Amino acid sequence: MGPVIGMTPDKRAGAPGAEKVAGLCQIDRMGSLPEAANAAGPKATLVGSDSADDELTNLNWLHESTNLLTNFSLGREGLPVVSPLYDIGEGDDVPSFGQSCYQNPEKKSATSKPPYSFSLLIYMAIEHSPNKCLPVKDIYSWILDRFPYFATAPIGWKNSVRHNLSLNKCFQKVERSHSKVNGKGSLWCVDPEYKPNLMQALKKQPFSSPQR
DNA sequence: AGTCAAATAAACAGGA
DNA sequence: ATCCTGTTTATTTGAC
């Protein structure tokens, strides 16, 4: 790895490509969400779109998705038997999405890398929390819990998680200056405006993005 | 072949 | 001093 030079703290603001960071552009390409193509810029258009929102919030596609997931080869290897989308997509009332959704993850997918990008893993973790907010540490835990692959994966995956949180516009940092009781660091939540995009990506990812 | 997003690695700063 | 968290840059890889 090359040396990192010019580590200027104020890079972010000045960086020409700062608005177009790793994020949902691929989602735009994968899914058909033309509005989201402007995700780099103002993120307004997407939410305003009734049809898109409708399409994403109604759960029709979930059935399809579930079937597809079942057919997905890794599905037998410890991935959710029930798509995580079942919980995540259903609005505010949540989740009975627990361990029972998985088939002995410890044993079956210990060596299988999850077919989800880090962004989606983080998204699932956050959406799963009661408050829809999690500190990084809990995001690690959730991922480890559901995808034991990471228990034996090189430690770099945590770096990737943090990298994603930092860089991906889908995730918002929530300072918790008033309560440091729970440890250090901030809470992370999903930017609601990007949620449909993430859902869309979650729907598509396993079938269009084979792992490396 | 070129572009882009994602993954990965690493340096670095700041706080607990 | 050490660990964790967060940010940033660089490189590689694979898909389109």
PDB file of C-alpha atoms (C1' of nucleotides) in Angstrom:
ATOM      1  CA  MET A   1       0.000   0.000   0.000  1.00  0.00           C
ATOM      2  CA  GLY A   2       1.314   3.336  -0.894  1.00  0.00           C
ATOM      3  CA  PRO A   3       2.066   5.857   1.710  1.00  0.00           C
ATOM      4  CA  VAL A   4      -0.618   8.277   2.532  1.00  0.00           C
ATOM      5  CA  ILE A   5       0.490  11.738   1.837  1.00  0.00           C
ATOM      6  CA  GLY A   6      -1.150  15.042   2.433  1.00  0.00           C
ATOM      7  CA  MET A   7      -3.525  14.021   5.127  1.00  0.00           C
ATOM      8  CA  THR A   8      -5.313  17.275   5.453  1.00  0.00           C
ATOM      9  CA  PRO A   9      -8.181  17.301   7.849  1.00  0.00           C
ATOM     10  CA  ASP A  10     -10.057  19.821   5.801  1.00  0.00           C
ATOM     11  CA  LYS A  11      -9.888  17.736   2.678  1.00  0.00           C
ATOM     12  CA  ARG A  12     -13.453  16.742   2.873  1.00  0.00           C
ATOM     13  CA  ALA A  13     -14.861  20.150   2.271  1.00  0.00           C
ATOM     14  CA  GLY A  14     -12.406  20.945  -0.407  1.00  0.00           C
ATOM     15  CA  ALA A  15     -12.275  17.706  -2.244  1.00  0.00           C
ATOM     16  CA  PRO A  16     -13.753  18.102  -5.671  1.00  0.00           C
ATOM     17  CA  GLY A  17     -15.250  14.674  -5.677  1.00  0.00           C
ATOM     18  CA  ALA A  18     -16.457  14.894  -2.145  1.00  0.00           C
ATOM     19  CA  GLU A  19     -20.088  14.996  -3.091  1.00  0.00           C
ATOM     20  CA  LYS A  20     -19.852  11.863  -5.063  1.00  0.00           C
ATOM     21  CA  VAL A  21     -18.579   9.403  -2.629  1.00  0.00           C
ATOM     22  CA  ALA A  22     -18.962   5.719  -2.573  1.00  0.00           C
ATOM     23  CA  GLY A  23     -22.559   5.124  -2.079  1.00  0.00           C
ATOM     24  CA  LEU A  24     -25.611   4.547  -4.023  1.00  0.00           C
ATOM     25  CA  CYS A  25     -24.574   5.219  -7.515  1.00  0.00           C
ATOM     26  CA  GLN A  26     -24.295   1.563  -8.058  1.00  0.00           C
ATOM     27  CA  ILE A  27     -27.692   1.130  -6.633  1.00  0.00           C
ATOM     28  CA  ASP A  28     -28.946   3.480  -9.230  1.00  0.00           C
ATOM     29  CA  ARG A  29     -27.407   1.348 -11.828  1.00  0.00           C
ATOM     30  CA  MET A  30     -28.652  -1.841 -10.392  1.00  0.00           C
ATOM     31  CA  GLY A  31     -32.099  -0.779  -9.549  1.00  0.00           C
ATOM     32  CA  SER A  32     -34.114   1.494 -11.670  1.00  0.00           C
ATOM     33  CA  LEU A  33     -34.103   4.566  -9.584  1.00  0.00           C
ATOM     34  CA  PRO A  34     -33.211   7.330 -11.936  1.00  0.00           C
ATOM     35  CA  GLU A  35     -34.077   9.925  -9.354  1.00  0.00           C
ATOM     36  CA  ALA A  36     -31.385   8.652  -7.149  1.00  0.00           C
ATOM     37  CA  ALA A  37     -28.838   9.406  -9.764  1.00  0.00           C
ATOM     38  CA  ASN A  38     -28.766  12.793  -8.190  1.00  0.00           C
ATOM     39  CA  ALA A  39     -27.962  11.365  -4.846  1.00  0.00           C
ATOM     40  CA  ALA A  40     -24.676  13.127  -4.959  1.00  0.00           C
ATOM     41  CA  GLY A  41     -26.416  16.393  -5.107  1.00  0.00           C
ATOM     42  CA  PRO A  42     -29.606  17.401  -3.450  1.00  0.00           C
ATOM     43  CA  LYS A  43     -31.308  14.329  -2.261  1.00  0.00           C
ATOM     44  CA  ALA A  44     -34.795  15.603  -2.491  1.00  0.00           C
ATOM     45  CA  THR A  45     -36.229  14.162  -5.619  1.00  0.00           C
ATOM     46  CA  LEU A  46     -36.312  10.631  -4.533  1.00  0.00           C
ATOM     47  CA  VAL A  47     -38.554  11.073  -1.592  1.00  0.00           C
ATOM     48  CA  GLY A  48     -40.972  13.163  -3.448  1.00  0.00           C
ATOM     49  CA  SER A  49     -41.634  10.469  -5.941  1.00  0.00           C
ATOM     50  CA  ASP A  50     -44.832   8.804  -4.977  1.00  0.00           C
ATOM     51  CA  SER A  51     -44.587   6.018  -7.407  1.00  0.00           C
ATOM     52  CA  ALA A  52     -41.094   5.114  -6.447  1.00  0.00           C
ATOM     53  CA  ASP A  53     -41.932   5.307  -2.818  1.00  0.00           C
ATOM     54  CA  ASP A  54     -44.993   3.316  -3.356  1.00  0.00           C
ATOM     55  CA  GLU A  55     -43.184   0.681  -5.172  1.00  0.00           C
ATOM     56  CA  LEU A  56     -40.603   0.451  -2.494  1.00  0.00           C
ATOM     57  CA  THR A  57     -42.815   0.555   0.486  1.00  0.00           C
ATOM     58  CA  ASN A  58     -45.376  -1.860  -0.656  1.00  0.00           C
ATOM     59  CA  LEU A  59     -44.139  -5.307  -0.033  1.00  0.00           C
ATOM     60  CA  ASN A  60     -45.144  -7.022  -3.177  1.00  0.00           C
ATOM     61  CA  TRP A  61     -41.623  -7.486  -4.277  1.00  0.00           C
ATOM     62  CA  LEU A  62     -40.759  -9.103  -1.023  1.00  0.00           C
ATOM     63  CA  HIS A  63     -42.446 -12.248  -2.034  1.00  0.00           C
ATOM     64  CA  GLU A  64     -40.464 -12.357  -5.147  1.00  0.00           C
ATOM     65  CA  SER A  65     -37.390 -11.502  -3.223  1.00  0.00           C
ATOM     66  CA  THR A  66     -37.960 -14.218  -0.723  1.00  0.00           C
ATOM     67  CA  ASN A  67     -38.296 -16.760  -3.420  1.00  0.00           C
ATOM     68  CA  LEU A  68     -35.216 -15.567  -5.060  1.00  0.00           C
ATOM     69  CA  LEU A  69     -33.353 -15.643  -1.831  1.00  0.00           C
ATOM     70  CA  THR A  70     -34.414 -19.152  -1.297  1.00  0.00           C
ATOM     71  CA  ASN A  71     -33.003 -20.027  -4.631  1.00  0.00           C
ATOM     72  CA  PHE A  72     -29.895 -18.130  -3.995  1.00  0.00           C
ATOM     73  CA  SER A  73     -27.147 -20.590  -3.600  1.00  0.00           C
ATOM     74  CA  LEU A  74     -25.766 -19.123  -0.434  1.00  0.00           C
ATOM     75  CA  GLY A  75     -29.162 -19.239   1.121  1.00  0.00           C
ATOM     76  CA  ARG A  76     -28.518 -22.704   2.289  1.00  0.00           C
ATOM     77  CA  GLU A  77     -25.245 -21.744   3.735  1.00  0.00           C
ATOM     78  CA  GLY A  78     -26.505 -19.762   6.635  1.00  0.00           C
ATOM     79  CA  LEU A  79     -27.892 -16.695   5.077  1.00  0.00           C
ATOM     80  CA  PRO A  80     -31.222 -15.587   6.236  1.00  0.00           C
ATOM     81  CA  VAL A  81     -33.848 -18.095   5.393  1.00  0.00           C
ATOM     82  CA  VAL A  82     -36.178 -15.213   5.590  1.00  0.00           C
ATOM     83  CA  SER A  83     -35.010 -12.126   3.867  1.00  0.00           C
ATOM     84  CA  PRO A  84     -33.957  -9.431   6.282  1.00  0.00           C
ATOM     85  CA  LEU A  85     -36.141  -7.211   4.242  1.00  0.00           C
ATOM     86  CA  TYR A  86     -39.093  -8.693   5.908  1.00  0.00           C
ATOM     87  CA  ASP A  87     -38.400  -6.678   8.905  1.00  0.00           C
ATOM     88  CA  ILE A  88     -36.620  -3.763   7.540  1.00  0.00           C
ATOM     89  CA  GLY A  89     -39.146  -2.923   4.962  1.00  0.00           C
ATOM     90  CA  GLU A  90     -42.157  -2.973   7.149  1.00  0.00           C
ATOM     91  CA  GLY A  91     -42.058   0.449   8.545  1.00  0.00           C
ATOM     92  CA  ASP A  92     -41.794   1.402  12.120  1.00  0.00           C
ATOM     93  CA  ASP A  93     -43.052  -1.568  13.827  1.00  0.00           C
ATOM     94  CA  VAL A  94     -40.343  -3.895  14.114  1.00  0.00           C
ATOM     95  CA  PRO A  95     -38.719  -6.759  13.943  1.00  0.00           C
ATOM     96  CA  SER A  96     -38.991 -10.059  15.079  1.00  0.00           C
ATOM     97  CA  PHE A  97     -35.905 -10.509  13.092  1.00  0.00           C
ATOM     98  CA  GLY A  98     -33.775 -12.585  15.307  1.00  0.00           C
ATOM     99  CA  GLN A  99     -31.459 -15.463  15.369  1.00  0.00           C
ATOM    100  CA  SER A 100     -34.277 -17.737  14.412  1.00  0.00           C
ATOM    101  CA  CYS A 101     -34.143 -16.338  10.955  1.00  0.00           C
ATOM    102  CA  TYR A 102     -30.889 -18.079  10.370  1.00  0.00           C
ATOM    103  CA  GLN A 103     -29.913 -21.611  10.189  1.00  0.00           C
ATOM    104  CA  ASN A 104     -27.082 -22.261  12.541  1.00  0.00           C
ATOM    105  CA  PRO A 105     -25.023 -19.430  11.217  1.00  0.00           C
ATOM    106  CA  GLU A 106     -22.054 -20.399  13.279  1.00  0.00           C
ATOM    107  CA  LYS A 107     -21.658 -23.627  11.485  1.00  0.00           C
ATOM    108  CA  LYS A 108     -22.964 -23.049   8.053  1.00  0.00           C
ATOM    109  CA  SER A 109     -21.608 -19.780   6.871  1.00  0.00           C
ATOM    110  CA  ALA A 110     -18.426 -19.539   8.779  1.00  0.00           C
ATOM    111  CA  THR A 111     -16.519 -19.492   5.553  1.00  0.00           C
ATOM    112  CA  SER A 112     -19.059 -17.899   3.283  1.00  0.00           C
ATOM    113  CA  LYS A 113     -18.841 -14.245   2.759  1.00  0.00           C
ATOM    114  CA  PRO A 114     -22.240 -12.611   2.922  1.00  0.00           C
ATOM    115  CA  PRO A 115     -23.568 -11.512  -0.434  1.00  0.00           C
ATOM    116  CA  TYR A 116     -24.207  -8.042   0.864  1.00  0.00           C
ATOM    117  CA  SER A 117     -22.054  -5.007   0.607  1.00  0.00           C
ATOM    118  CA  PHE A 118     -20.849  -3.401   3.794  1.00  0.00           C
ATOM    119  CA  SER A 119     -23.340  -0.620   3.278  1.00  0.00           C
ATOM    120  CA  LEU A 120     -26.162  -3.096   3.331  1.00  0.00           C
ATOM    121  CA  LEU A 121     -24.823  -4.961   6.302  1.00  0.00           C
ATOM    122  CA  ILE A 122     -24.639  -1.715   8.203  1.00  0.00           C
ATOM    123  CA  TYR A 123     -28.081  -0.787   7.043  1.00  0.00           C
ATOM    124  CA  MET A 124     -29.516  -4.055   8.253  1.00  0.00           C
ATOM    125  CA  ALA A 125     -27.806  -3.724  11.572  1.00  0.00           C
ATOM    126  CA  ILE A 126     -29.063  -0.232  12.155  1.00  0.00           C
ATOM    127  CA  GLU A 127     -32.570  -0.943  11.006  1.00  0.00           C
ATOM    128  CA  HIS A 128     -32.634  -3.780  13.375  1.00  0.00           C
ATOM    129  CA  SER A 129     -31.871  -1.846  16.421  1.00  0.00           C
ATOM    130  CA  PRO A 130     -34.831  -0.666  18.495  1.00  0.00           C
ATOM    131  CA  ASN A 131     -33.843   2.950  18.112  1.00  0.00           C
ATOM    132  CA  LYS A 132     -32.670   2.663  14.538  1.00  0.00           C
ATOM    133  CA  CYS A 133     -29.384   3.935  15.781  1.00  0.00           C
ATOM    134  CA  LEU A 134     -26.285   2.029  16.700  1.00  0.00           C
ATOM    135  CA  PRO A 135     -22.754   2.730  17.759  1.00  0.00           C
ATOM    136  CA  VAL A 136     -20.090   1.136  15.608  1.00  0.00           C
ATOM    137  CA  LYS A 137     -19.400  -1.387  18.234  1.00  0.00           C
ATOM    138  CA  ASP A 138     -22.924  -2.695  18.074  1.00  0.00           C
ATOM    139  CA  ILE A 139     -22.828  -2.696  14.324  1.00  0.00           C
ATOM    140  CA  TYR A 140     -19.800  -4.946  14.565  1.00  0.00           C
ATOM    141  CA  SER A 141     -21.640  -7.171  16.969  1.00  0.00           C
ATOM    142  CA  TRP A 142     -24.715  -7.437  14.832  1.00  0.00           C
ATOM    143  CA  ILE A 143     -22.728  -8.341  11.780  1.00  0.00           C
ATOM    144  CA  LEU A 144     -20.673 -10.846  13.690  1.00  0.00           C
ATOM    145  CA  ASP A 145     -23.769 -12.304  15.136  1.00  0.00           C
ATOM    146  CA  ARG A 146     -25.522 -12.792  11.847  1.00  0.00           C
ATOM    147  CA  PHE A 147     -22.562 -13.456   9.649  1.00  0.00           C
ATOM    148  CA  PRO A 148     -19.993 -15.515  11.475  1.00  0.00           C
ATOM    149  CA  TYR A 149     -17.822 -15.305   8.432  1.00  0.00           C
ATOM    150  CA  PHE A 150     -16.490 -12.142   9.962  1.00  0.00           C
ATOM    151  CA  ALA A 151     -15.438 -13.893  13.112  1.00  0.00           C
ATOM    152  CA  THR A 152     -12.634 -15.460  11.159  1.00  0.00           C
ATOM    153  CA  ALA A 153     -12.259 -12.774   8.553  1.00  0.00           C
ATOM    154  CA  PRO A 154      -9.234 -10.543   8.665  1.00  0.00           C
ATOM    155  CA  ILE A 155      -9.625  -7.697  11.096  1.00  0.00           C
ATOM    156  CA  GLY A 156      -9.777  -5.247   8.243  1.00  0.00           C
ATOM    157  CA  TRP A 157     -13.507  -5.667   7.889  1.00  0.00           C
ATOM    158  CA  LYS A 158     -14.078  -3.418  10.857  1.00  0.00           C
ATOM    159  CA  ASN A 159     -12.048  -0.803   9.158  1.00  0.00           C
ATOM    160  CA  SER A 160     -14.254  -1.248   6.145  1.00  0.00           C
ATOM    161  CA  VAL A 161     -17.335  -0.777   8.255  1.00  0.00           C
ATOM    162  CA  ARG A 162     -16.018   2.443   9.688  1.00  0.00           C
ATOM    163  CA  HIS A 163     -14.878   3.520   6.296  1.00  0.00           C
ATOM    164  CA  ASN A 164     -18.360   2.940   4.974  1.00  0.00           C
ATOM    165  CA  LEU A 165     -20.040   4.812   7.767  1.00  0.00           C
ATOM    166  CA  SER A 166     -17.791   7.737   7.235  1.00  0.00           C
ATOM    167  CA  LEU A 167     -17.941   7.855   3.518  1.00  0.00           C
ATOM    168  CA  ASN A 168     -21.407   6.710   2.694  1.00  0.00           C
ATOM    169  CA  LYS A 169     -24.009   9.402   2.646  1.00  0.00           C
ATOM    170  CA  CYS A 170     -26.663   6.924   3.598  1.00  0.00           C
ATOM    171  CA  PHE A 171     -25.444   6.973   7.134  1.00  0.00           C
ATOM    172  CA  GLN A 172     -25.703   9.819   9.547  1.00  0.00           C
ATOM    173  CA  LYS A 173     -23.739  10.310  12.655  1.00  0.00           C
ATOM    174  CA  VAL A 174     -25.665  11.271  15.744  1.00  0.00           C
ATOM    175  CA  GLU A 175     -23.639  12.778  18.492  1.00  0.00           C
ATOM    176  CA  ARG A 176     -24.473  11.640  21.928  1.00  0.00           C
ATOM    177  CA  SER A 177     -22.581  14.136  23.969  1.00  0.00           C
ATOM    178  CA  HIS A 178     -25.092  14.042  26.770  1.00  0.00           C
ATOM    179  CA  SER A 179     -24.788  10.380  27.461  1.00  0.00           C
ATOM    180  CA  LYS A 180     -21.362   8.945  27.432  1.00  0.00           C
ATOM    181  CA  VAL A 181     -22.459   6.160  29.654  1.00  0.00           C
ATOM    182  CA  ASN A 182     -22.753   3.794  26.789  1.00  0.00           C
ATOM    183  CA  GLY A 183     -19.182   4.076  25.748  1.00  0.00           C
ATOM    184  CA  LYS A 184     -17.387   6.247  23.318  1.00  0.00           C
ATOM    185  CA  GLY A 185     -18.239   7.108  19.826  1.00  0.00           C
ATOM    186  CA  SER A 186     -21.319   8.319  18.108  1.00  0.00           C
ATOM    187  CA  LEU A 187     -24.502   6.641  17.150  1.00  0.00           C
ATOM    188  CA  TRP A 188     -25.113   5.963  13.524  1.00  0.00           C
ATOM    189  CA  CYS A 189     -28.420   5.920  11.794  1.00  0.00           C
ATOM    190  CA  VAL A 190     -29.725   5.660   8.275  1.00  0.00           C
ATOM    191  CA  ASP A 191     -30.562   8.781   6.402  1.00  0.00           C
ATOM    192  CA  PRO A 192     -34.277   8.293   5.761  1.00  0.00           C
ATOM    193  CA  GLU A 193     -33.976   9.749   2.337  1.00  0.00           C
ATOM    194  CA  TYR A 194     -31.603   7.038   1.297  1.00  0.00           C
ATOM    195  CA  LYS A 195     -33.555   4.263   2.856  1.00  0.00           C
ATOM    196  CA  PRO A 196     -35.492   3.396  -0.292  1.00  0.00           C
ATOM    197  CA  ASN A 197     -32.248   3.160  -2.171  1.00  0.00           C
ATOM    198  CA  LEU A 198     -30.829   0.813   0.382  1.00  0.00           C
ATOM    199  CA  MET A 199     -33.908  -1.288   0.317  1.00  0.00           C
ATOM    200  CA  GLN A 200     -33.706  -1.445  -3.397  1.00  0.00           C
ATOM    201  CA  ALA A 201     -30.094  -2.450  -3.230  1.00  0.00           C
ATOM    202  CA  LEU A 202     -30.840  -5.052  -0.647  1.00  0.00           C
ATOM    203  CA  LYS A 203     -33.401  -6.457  -2.934  1.00  0.00           C
ATOM    204  CA  LYS A 204     -31.032  -6.673  -5.810  1.00  0.00           C
ATOM    205  CA  GLN A 205     -27.611  -7.152  -4.412  1.00  0.00           C
ATOM    206  CA  PRO A 206     -27.442 -10.870  -3.873  1.00  0.00           C
ATOM    207  CA  PHE A 207     -28.202 -11.497  -7.468  1.00  0.00           C
ATOM    208  CA  SER A 208     -26.183  -8.890  -9.181  1.00  0.00           C
ATOM    209  CA  SER A 209     -23.125  -8.554  -7.065  1.00  0.00           C
ATOM    210  CA  PRO A 210     -21.354 -11.777  -6.537  1.00  0.00           C
ATOM    211  CA  GLN A 211     -18.675 -11.577  -3.934  1.00  0.00           C
ATOM    212  CA  ARG A 212     -15.107 -11.380  -4.819  1.00  0.00           C
TER     213      ARG A 212
ATOM    214  C1'  DA B   1     -10.867  -0.239 -22.883  1.00  0.00           C
ATOM    215  C1'  DG B   2     -12.566   2.917 -19.816  1.00  0.00           C
ATOM    216  C1'  DT B   3     -15.326   4.101 -15.890  1.00  0.00           C
ATOM    217  C1'  DC B   4     -17.302   3.432 -11.565  1.00  0.00           C
ATOM    218  C1'  DA B   5     -18.455   1.401  -7.094  1.00  0.00           C
ATOM    219  C1'  DA B   6     -17.004  -1.515  -3.597  1.00  0.00           C
ATOM    220  C1'  DA B   7     -13.525  -3.638  -0.908  1.00  0.00           C
ATOM    221  C1'  DT B   8      -9.330  -3.355   1.326  1.00  0.00           C
ATOM    222  C1'  DA B   9      -5.335  -1.295   3.475  1.00  0.00           C
ATOM    223  C1'  DA B  10      -3.228   2.136   5.807  1.00  0.00           C
ATOM    224  C1'  DA B  11      -2.060   6.718   8.036  1.00  0.00           C
ATOM    225  C1'  DC B  12      -3.475   9.809  11.175  1.00  0.00           C
ATOM    226  C1'  DA B  13      -5.988  12.536  14.834  1.00  0.00           C
ATOM    227  C1'  DG B  14      -8.646  12.850  18.855  1.00  0.00           C
ATOM    228  C1'  DG B  15     -10.926  11.126  22.863  1.00  0.00           C
ATOM    229  C1'  DA B  16     -11.666   7.874  26.736  1.00  0.00           C
TER     230       DA B  16
ATOM    231  C1'  DA C   1       0.341   4.476  26.743  1.00  0.00           C
ATOM    232  C1'  DT C   2      -3.165   2.066  24.636  1.00  0.00           C
ATOM    233  C1'  DC C   3      -7.349   1.234  22.421  1.00  0.00           C
ATOM    234  C1'  DC C   4     -11.296   2.739  19.907  1.00  0.00           C
ATOM    235  C1'  DT C   5     -13.450   5.726  16.821  1.00  0.00           C
ATOM    236  C1'  DG C   6     -13.703   8.551  12.844  1.00  0.00           C
ATOM    237  C1'  DT C   7     -11.722  10.574   8.623  1.00  0.00           C
ATOM    238  C1'  DT C   8      -9.169  10.461   4.644  1.00  0.00           C
ATOM    239  C1'  DT C   9      -6.358   8.782   0.808  1.00  0.00           C
ATOM    240  C1'  DA C  10      -4.622   5.122  -2.147  1.00  0.00           C
ATOM    241  C1'  DT C  11      -4.900   0.877  -4.507  1.00  0.00           C
ATOM    242  C1'  DT C  12      -7.078  -3.174  -6.320  1.00  0.00           C
ATOM    243  C1'  DT C  13     -10.823  -5.674  -8.221  1.00  0.00           C
ATOM    244  C1'  DG C  14     -14.895  -6.729 -10.653  1.00  0.00           C
ATOM    245  C1'  DA C  15     -19.043  -5.261 -13.157  1.00  0.00           C
ATOM    246  C1'  DC C  16     -20.972  -2.691 -16.670  1.00  0.00           C
TER     247       DC C  16
END
